[in-house]
Short mmCIF file of C-alpha atoms in Angstrom, two decimals:
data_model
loop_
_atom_site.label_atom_id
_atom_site.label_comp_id
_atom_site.label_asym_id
_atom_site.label_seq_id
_atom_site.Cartn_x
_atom_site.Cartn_y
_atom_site.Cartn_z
CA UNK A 272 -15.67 -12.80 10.79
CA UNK A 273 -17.17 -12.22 14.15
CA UNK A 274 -21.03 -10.65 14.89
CA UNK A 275 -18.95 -7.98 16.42
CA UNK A 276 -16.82 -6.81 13.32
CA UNK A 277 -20.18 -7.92 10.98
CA UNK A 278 -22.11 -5.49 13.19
CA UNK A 279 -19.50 -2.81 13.30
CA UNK A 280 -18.96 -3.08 9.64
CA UNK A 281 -22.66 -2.73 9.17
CA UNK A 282 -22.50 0.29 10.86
CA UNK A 283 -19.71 1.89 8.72
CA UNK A 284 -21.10 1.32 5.81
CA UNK A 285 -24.57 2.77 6.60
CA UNK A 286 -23.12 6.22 8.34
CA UNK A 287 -19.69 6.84 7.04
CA UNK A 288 -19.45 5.62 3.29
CA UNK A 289 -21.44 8.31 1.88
CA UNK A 290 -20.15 10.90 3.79
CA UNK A 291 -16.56 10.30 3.12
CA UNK A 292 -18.00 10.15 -0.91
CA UNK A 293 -19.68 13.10 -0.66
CA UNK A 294 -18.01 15.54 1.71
CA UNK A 295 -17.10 19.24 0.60
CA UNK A 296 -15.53 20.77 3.84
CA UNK A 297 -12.38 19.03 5.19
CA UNK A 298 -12.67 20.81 8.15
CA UNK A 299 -16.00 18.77 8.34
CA UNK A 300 -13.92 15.32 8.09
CA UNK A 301 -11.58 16.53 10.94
CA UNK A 302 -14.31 17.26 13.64
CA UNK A 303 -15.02 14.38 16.37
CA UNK A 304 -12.19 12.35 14.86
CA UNK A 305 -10.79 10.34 18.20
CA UNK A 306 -11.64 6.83 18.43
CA UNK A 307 -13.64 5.60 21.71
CA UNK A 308 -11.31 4.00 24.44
CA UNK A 309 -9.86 5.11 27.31
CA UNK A 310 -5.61 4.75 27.84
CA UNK A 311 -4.11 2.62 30.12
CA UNK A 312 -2.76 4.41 33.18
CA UNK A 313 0.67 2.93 32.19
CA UNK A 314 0.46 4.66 29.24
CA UNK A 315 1.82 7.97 28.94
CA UNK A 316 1.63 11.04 26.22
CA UNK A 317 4.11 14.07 25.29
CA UNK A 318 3.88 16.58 22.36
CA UNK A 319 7.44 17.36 20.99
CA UNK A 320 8.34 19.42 17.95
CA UNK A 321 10.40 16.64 16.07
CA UNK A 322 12.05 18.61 13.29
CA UNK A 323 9.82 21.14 12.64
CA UNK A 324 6.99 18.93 12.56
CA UNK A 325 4.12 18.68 15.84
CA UNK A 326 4.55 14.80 17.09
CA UNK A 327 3.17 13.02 20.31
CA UNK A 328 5.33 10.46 21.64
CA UNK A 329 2.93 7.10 23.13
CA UNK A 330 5.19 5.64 26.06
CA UNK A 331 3.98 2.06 27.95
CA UNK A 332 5.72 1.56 31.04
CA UNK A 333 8.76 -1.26 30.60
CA UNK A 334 8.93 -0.97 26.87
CA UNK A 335 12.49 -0.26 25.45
CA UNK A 336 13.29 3.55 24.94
CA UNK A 337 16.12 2.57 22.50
CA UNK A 338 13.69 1.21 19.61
CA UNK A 339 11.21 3.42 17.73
CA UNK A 340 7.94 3.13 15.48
CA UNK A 341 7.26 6.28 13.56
CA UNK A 342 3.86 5.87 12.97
CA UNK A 343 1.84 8.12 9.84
CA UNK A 344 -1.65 8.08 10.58
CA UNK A 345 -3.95 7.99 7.73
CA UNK A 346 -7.26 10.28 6.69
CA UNK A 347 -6.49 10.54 3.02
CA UNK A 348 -4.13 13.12 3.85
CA UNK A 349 -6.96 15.17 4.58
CA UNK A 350 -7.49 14.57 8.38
CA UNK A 351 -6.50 12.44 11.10
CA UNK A 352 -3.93 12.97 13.50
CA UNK A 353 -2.47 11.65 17.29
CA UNK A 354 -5.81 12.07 18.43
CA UNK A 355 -7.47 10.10 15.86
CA UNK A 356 -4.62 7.62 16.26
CA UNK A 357 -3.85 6.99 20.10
CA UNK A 358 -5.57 3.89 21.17
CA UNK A 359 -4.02 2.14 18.48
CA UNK A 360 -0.43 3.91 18.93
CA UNK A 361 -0.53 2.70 22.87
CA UNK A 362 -1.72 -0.69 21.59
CA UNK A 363 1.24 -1.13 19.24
CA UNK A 364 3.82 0.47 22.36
CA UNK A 365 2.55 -2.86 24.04
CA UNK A 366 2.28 -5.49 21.70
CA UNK A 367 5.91 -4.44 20.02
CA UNK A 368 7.76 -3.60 22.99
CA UNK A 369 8.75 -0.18 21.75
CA UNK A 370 7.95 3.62 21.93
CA UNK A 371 5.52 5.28 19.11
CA UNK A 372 6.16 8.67 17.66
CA UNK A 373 3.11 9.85 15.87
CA UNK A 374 3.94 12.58 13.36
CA UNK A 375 1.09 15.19 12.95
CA UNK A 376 2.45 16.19 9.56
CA UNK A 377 0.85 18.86 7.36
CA UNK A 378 -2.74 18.38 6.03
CA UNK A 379 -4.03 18.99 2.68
CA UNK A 380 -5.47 20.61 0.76
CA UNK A 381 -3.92 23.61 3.06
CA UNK A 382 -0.60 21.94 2.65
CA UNK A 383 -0.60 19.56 -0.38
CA UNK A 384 1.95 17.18 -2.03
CA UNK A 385 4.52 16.87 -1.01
CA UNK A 386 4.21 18.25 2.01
CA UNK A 387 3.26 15.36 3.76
CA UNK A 388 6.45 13.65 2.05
CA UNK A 389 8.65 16.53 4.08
CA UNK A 390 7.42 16.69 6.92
CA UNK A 391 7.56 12.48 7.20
CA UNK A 392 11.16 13.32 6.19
CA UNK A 393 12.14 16.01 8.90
CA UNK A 394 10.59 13.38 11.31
CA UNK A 395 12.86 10.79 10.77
CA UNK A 396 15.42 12.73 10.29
CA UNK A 397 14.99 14.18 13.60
CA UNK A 398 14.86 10.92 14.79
CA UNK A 399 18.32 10.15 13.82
CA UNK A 400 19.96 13.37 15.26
CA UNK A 401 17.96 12.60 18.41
CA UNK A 402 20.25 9.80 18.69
CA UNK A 403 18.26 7.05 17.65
CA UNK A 404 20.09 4.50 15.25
CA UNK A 405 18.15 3.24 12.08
CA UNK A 406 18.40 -0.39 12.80
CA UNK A 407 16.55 0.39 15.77
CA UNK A 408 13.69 2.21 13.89
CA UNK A 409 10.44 1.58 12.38
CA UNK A 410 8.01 3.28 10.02
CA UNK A 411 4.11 2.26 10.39
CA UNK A 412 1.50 3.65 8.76
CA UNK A 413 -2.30 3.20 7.78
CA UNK A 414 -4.41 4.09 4.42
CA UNK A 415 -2.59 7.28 3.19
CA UNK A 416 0.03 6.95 6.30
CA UNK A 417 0.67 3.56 4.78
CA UNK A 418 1.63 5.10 1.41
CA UNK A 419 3.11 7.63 3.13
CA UNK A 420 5.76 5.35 4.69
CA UNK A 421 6.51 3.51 1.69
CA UNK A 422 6.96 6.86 -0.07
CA UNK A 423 8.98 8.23 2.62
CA UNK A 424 11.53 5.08 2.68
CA UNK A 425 11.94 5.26 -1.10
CA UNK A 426 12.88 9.54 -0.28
CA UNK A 427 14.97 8.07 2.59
CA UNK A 428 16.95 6.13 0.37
CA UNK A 429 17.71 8.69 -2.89
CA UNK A 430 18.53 10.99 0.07
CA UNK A 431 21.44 8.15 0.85
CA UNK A 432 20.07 8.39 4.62
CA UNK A 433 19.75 4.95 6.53
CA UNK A 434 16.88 2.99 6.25
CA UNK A 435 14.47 1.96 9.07
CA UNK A 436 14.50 -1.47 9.70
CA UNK A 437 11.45 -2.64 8.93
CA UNK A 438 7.87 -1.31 7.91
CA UNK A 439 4.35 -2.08 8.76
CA UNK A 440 2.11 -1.10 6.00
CA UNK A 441 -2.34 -1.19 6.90
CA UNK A 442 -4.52 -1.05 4.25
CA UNK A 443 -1.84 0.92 2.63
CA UNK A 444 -2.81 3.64 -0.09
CA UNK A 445 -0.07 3.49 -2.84
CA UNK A 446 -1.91 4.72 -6.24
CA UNK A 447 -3.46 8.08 -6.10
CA UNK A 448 -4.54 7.50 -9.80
CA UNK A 449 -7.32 4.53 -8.76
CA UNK A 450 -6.35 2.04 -11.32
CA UNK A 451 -6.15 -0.68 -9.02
CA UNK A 452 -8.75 -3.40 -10.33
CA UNK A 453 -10.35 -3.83 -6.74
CA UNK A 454 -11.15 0.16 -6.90
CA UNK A 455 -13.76 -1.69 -9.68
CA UNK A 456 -14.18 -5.13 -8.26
CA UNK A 457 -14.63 -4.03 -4.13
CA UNK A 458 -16.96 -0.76 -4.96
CA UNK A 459 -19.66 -2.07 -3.49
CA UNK A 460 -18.08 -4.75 -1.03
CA UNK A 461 -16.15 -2.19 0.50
CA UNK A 462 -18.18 -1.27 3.92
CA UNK A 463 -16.09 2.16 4.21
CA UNK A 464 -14.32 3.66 1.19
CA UNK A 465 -16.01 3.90 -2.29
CA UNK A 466 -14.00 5.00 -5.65
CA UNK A 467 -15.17 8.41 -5.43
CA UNK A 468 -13.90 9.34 -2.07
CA UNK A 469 -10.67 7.94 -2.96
CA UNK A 470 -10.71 10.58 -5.99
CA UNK A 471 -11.67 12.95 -3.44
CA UNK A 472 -8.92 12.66 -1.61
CA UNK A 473 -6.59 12.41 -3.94
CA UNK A 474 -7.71 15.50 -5.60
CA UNK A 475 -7.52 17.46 -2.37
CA UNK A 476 -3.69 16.29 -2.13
CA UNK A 477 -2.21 16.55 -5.22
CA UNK A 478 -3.96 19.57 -6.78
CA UNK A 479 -3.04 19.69 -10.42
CA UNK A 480 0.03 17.05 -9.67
CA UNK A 481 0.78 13.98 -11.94
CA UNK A 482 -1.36 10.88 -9.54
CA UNK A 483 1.52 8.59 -10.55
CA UNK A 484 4.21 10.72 -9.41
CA UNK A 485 6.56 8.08 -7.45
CA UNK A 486 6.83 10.11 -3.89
CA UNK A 487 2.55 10.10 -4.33
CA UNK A 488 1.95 6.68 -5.60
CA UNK A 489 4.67 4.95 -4.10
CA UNK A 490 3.63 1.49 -6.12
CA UNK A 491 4.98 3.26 -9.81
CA UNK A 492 8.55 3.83 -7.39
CA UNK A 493 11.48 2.17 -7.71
CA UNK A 494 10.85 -0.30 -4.76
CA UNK A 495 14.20 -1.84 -4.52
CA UNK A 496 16.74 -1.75 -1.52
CA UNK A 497 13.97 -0.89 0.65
CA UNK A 498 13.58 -2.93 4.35
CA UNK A 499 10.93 -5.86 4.83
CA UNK A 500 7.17 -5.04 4.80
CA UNK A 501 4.60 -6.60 6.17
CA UNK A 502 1.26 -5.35 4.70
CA UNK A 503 -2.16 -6.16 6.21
CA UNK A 504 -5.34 -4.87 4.59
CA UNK A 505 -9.25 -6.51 4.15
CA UNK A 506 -9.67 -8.86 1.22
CA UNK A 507 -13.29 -6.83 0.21
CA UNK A 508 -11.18 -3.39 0.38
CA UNK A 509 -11.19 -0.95 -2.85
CA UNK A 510 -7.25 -0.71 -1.62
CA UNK A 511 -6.99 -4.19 -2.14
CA UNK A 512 -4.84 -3.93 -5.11
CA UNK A 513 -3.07 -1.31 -3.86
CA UNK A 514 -1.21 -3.92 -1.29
CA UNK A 515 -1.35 -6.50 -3.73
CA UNK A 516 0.45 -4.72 -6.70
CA UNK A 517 2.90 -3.31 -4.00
CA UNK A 518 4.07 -6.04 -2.14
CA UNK A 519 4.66 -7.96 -5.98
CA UNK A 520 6.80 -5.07 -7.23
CA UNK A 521 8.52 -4.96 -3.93
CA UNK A 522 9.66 -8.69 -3.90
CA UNK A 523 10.04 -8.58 -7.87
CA UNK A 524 12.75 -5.67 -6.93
CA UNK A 525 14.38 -7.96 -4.69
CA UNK A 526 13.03 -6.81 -1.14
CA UNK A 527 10.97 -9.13 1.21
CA UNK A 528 7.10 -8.03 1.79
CA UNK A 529 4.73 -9.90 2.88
CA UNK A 530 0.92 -9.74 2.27
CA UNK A 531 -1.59 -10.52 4.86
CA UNK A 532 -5.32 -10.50 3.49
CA UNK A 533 -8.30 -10.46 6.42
CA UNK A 534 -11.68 -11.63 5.04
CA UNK A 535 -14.19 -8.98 4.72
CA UNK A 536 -12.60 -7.03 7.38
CA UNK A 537 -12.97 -2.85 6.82
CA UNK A 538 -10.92 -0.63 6.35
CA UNK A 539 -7.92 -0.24 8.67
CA UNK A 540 -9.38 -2.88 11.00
CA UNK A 541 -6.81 -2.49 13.69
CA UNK A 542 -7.68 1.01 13.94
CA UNK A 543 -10.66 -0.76 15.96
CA UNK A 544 -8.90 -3.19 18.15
CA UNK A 545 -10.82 -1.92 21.10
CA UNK A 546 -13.94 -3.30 19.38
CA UNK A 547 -13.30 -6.47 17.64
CA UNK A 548 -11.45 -9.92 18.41
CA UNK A 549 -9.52 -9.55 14.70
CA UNK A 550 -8.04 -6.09 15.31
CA UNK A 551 -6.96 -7.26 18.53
CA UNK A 552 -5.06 -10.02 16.67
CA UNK A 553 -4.11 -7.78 13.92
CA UNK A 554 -2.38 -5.69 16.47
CA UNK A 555 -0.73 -8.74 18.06
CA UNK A 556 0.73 -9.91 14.58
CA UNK A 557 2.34 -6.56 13.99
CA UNK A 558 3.82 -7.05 17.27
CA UNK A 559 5.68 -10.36 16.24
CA UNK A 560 6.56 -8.65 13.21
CA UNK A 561 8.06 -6.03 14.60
CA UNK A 562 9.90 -7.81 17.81
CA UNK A 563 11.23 -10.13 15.28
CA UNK A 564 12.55 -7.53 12.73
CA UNK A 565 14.38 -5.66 15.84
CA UNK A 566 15.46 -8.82 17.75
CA UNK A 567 13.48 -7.48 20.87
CA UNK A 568 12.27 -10.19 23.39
CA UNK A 569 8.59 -10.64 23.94
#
């Protein structure tokens, strides 16, 4: 771990741990939510309406316009959105080759499950009658945009639409109901995201909704016939589980996931490429991933 990410890590846990515990107002959690970093001058932004649903595309200059990464930010479904999301999104245009549509689907708890679930949907499906073909496709999410995607392939699939052709899964959020062991075992290791802002969250999405209902908790789904996943999280994360139980059902089901663990690394490191050698690298990694999975050159 470098002094950078111990420092910045430090910092996380001693102004944001508590607060995302303990908040009462989501419109609290949604204020001052962009990341520091200023975009490339090659880089270029565009807000479409992509079924429905508000979406930003992220375009680098020379990547291919053919090939697509749908990207679900995360937030616990609560906040986030393209804003919150765009260094990252321009990062991944570069490192993958590829354009990024950010969806800026429905928040709760004005919109709870499963809206987030139909407006993922719509986006893809958009996608599609755009003229994009699924082998050429993506889905990429983080924290609850990482469940999100996994939850959205497995609708994509009783639906009988075509599958994306691969997934990229951080610190993915797969069990509303907490009964990961690492939601025990990571409380207090966990520099961002303690047990009872994960209840928090889910509480605000799901209302009085069953927490192990498949299209919520994606890891009680039936995972099989789903595309390859690669899955990175932090090895000291509550959410640890959460990737780990996932990626076992998915390859017990007869799919190909693979698990990537970062030591002590926060939550959604890559999120903070722009700060720290390892999210830099994370972000590179997804980019092999990815241009592998598609067959596009580096």
């Amino acid at each position: 771990m470098s002094i950078r990410a111990s420092l910045i890590s430090f910092f996380i846990r001693h102004t944001m741990k508590k607060r995302m515990s303990r908040f009462e107002d989501p419109a609290e959690m949604r204020l001052d939510q962009a990341l520091p970093g200023k975009i490339p001058e090659n880089v270029s932004t565009e807000t479409v309406d992509a079924g429905g649903v508000p979406a930003e595309w992220v375009t680098i200059a020379g990547v291919s316009n053919d090939h697509v990464m749908l990207y679900l930010h995360g937030g616990g479904y609560v906040f986030g959105g393209p804003d919150s999301h765009r260094d990252l999104a321009w990062r991944l245009a570069k490192e993958c080759g590829i354009r990024v549509l950010v969806a800026d689907y429905r928040l709760a708890p004005e919109h709870p499950f499963p809206g987030a679930v139909d407006d993922a949907t719509a986006c893809y499906r958009w996608l599609l009658a755009e003229g994009y073909i699924a082998d050429n496709l993506v889905v990429a999410g983080d924290s609850a945009g990482g469940g999100l995607s996994v939850a959205l392939m497995v609708n994509l699939r009783n639906l009988g639409l075509p599958l994306p052709k691969a997934a990229v899964l951080i610190s993915p959020w797969t069990d509303l109901s907490g009964s990961g062991e690492s939601m025990k075992t990571n409380a207090d290791a966990d520099p961002m995201l303690a047990p009872a802002a994960i209840d928090r969250f889910a509480r605000y999405y799901l209302g009085d909704r069953d927490p192990q209902a498949p299209l919520a908790s994606p890891v009680f789904a039936d995972l099989s016939a789903l595309p390859p996943m690669f899955v990175l999280v932090g090895s000291t994360e509550v959410l640890l589980s959460d990737s780990e139980r996932l990626v076992e059902r998915v390859n017990e089901a007869g799919g190909k996931a693979s698990l990537d663990i970062w030591p002590r690394m926060p939550h959604v490191f890559p999120l903070l490429a722009g700060l720290i050698p390892e999210g830099r690298k994370a972000v590179s990694d997804i980019g092999e991933f990815v241009r592998g999975a598609l067959g596009t050159s580096a």
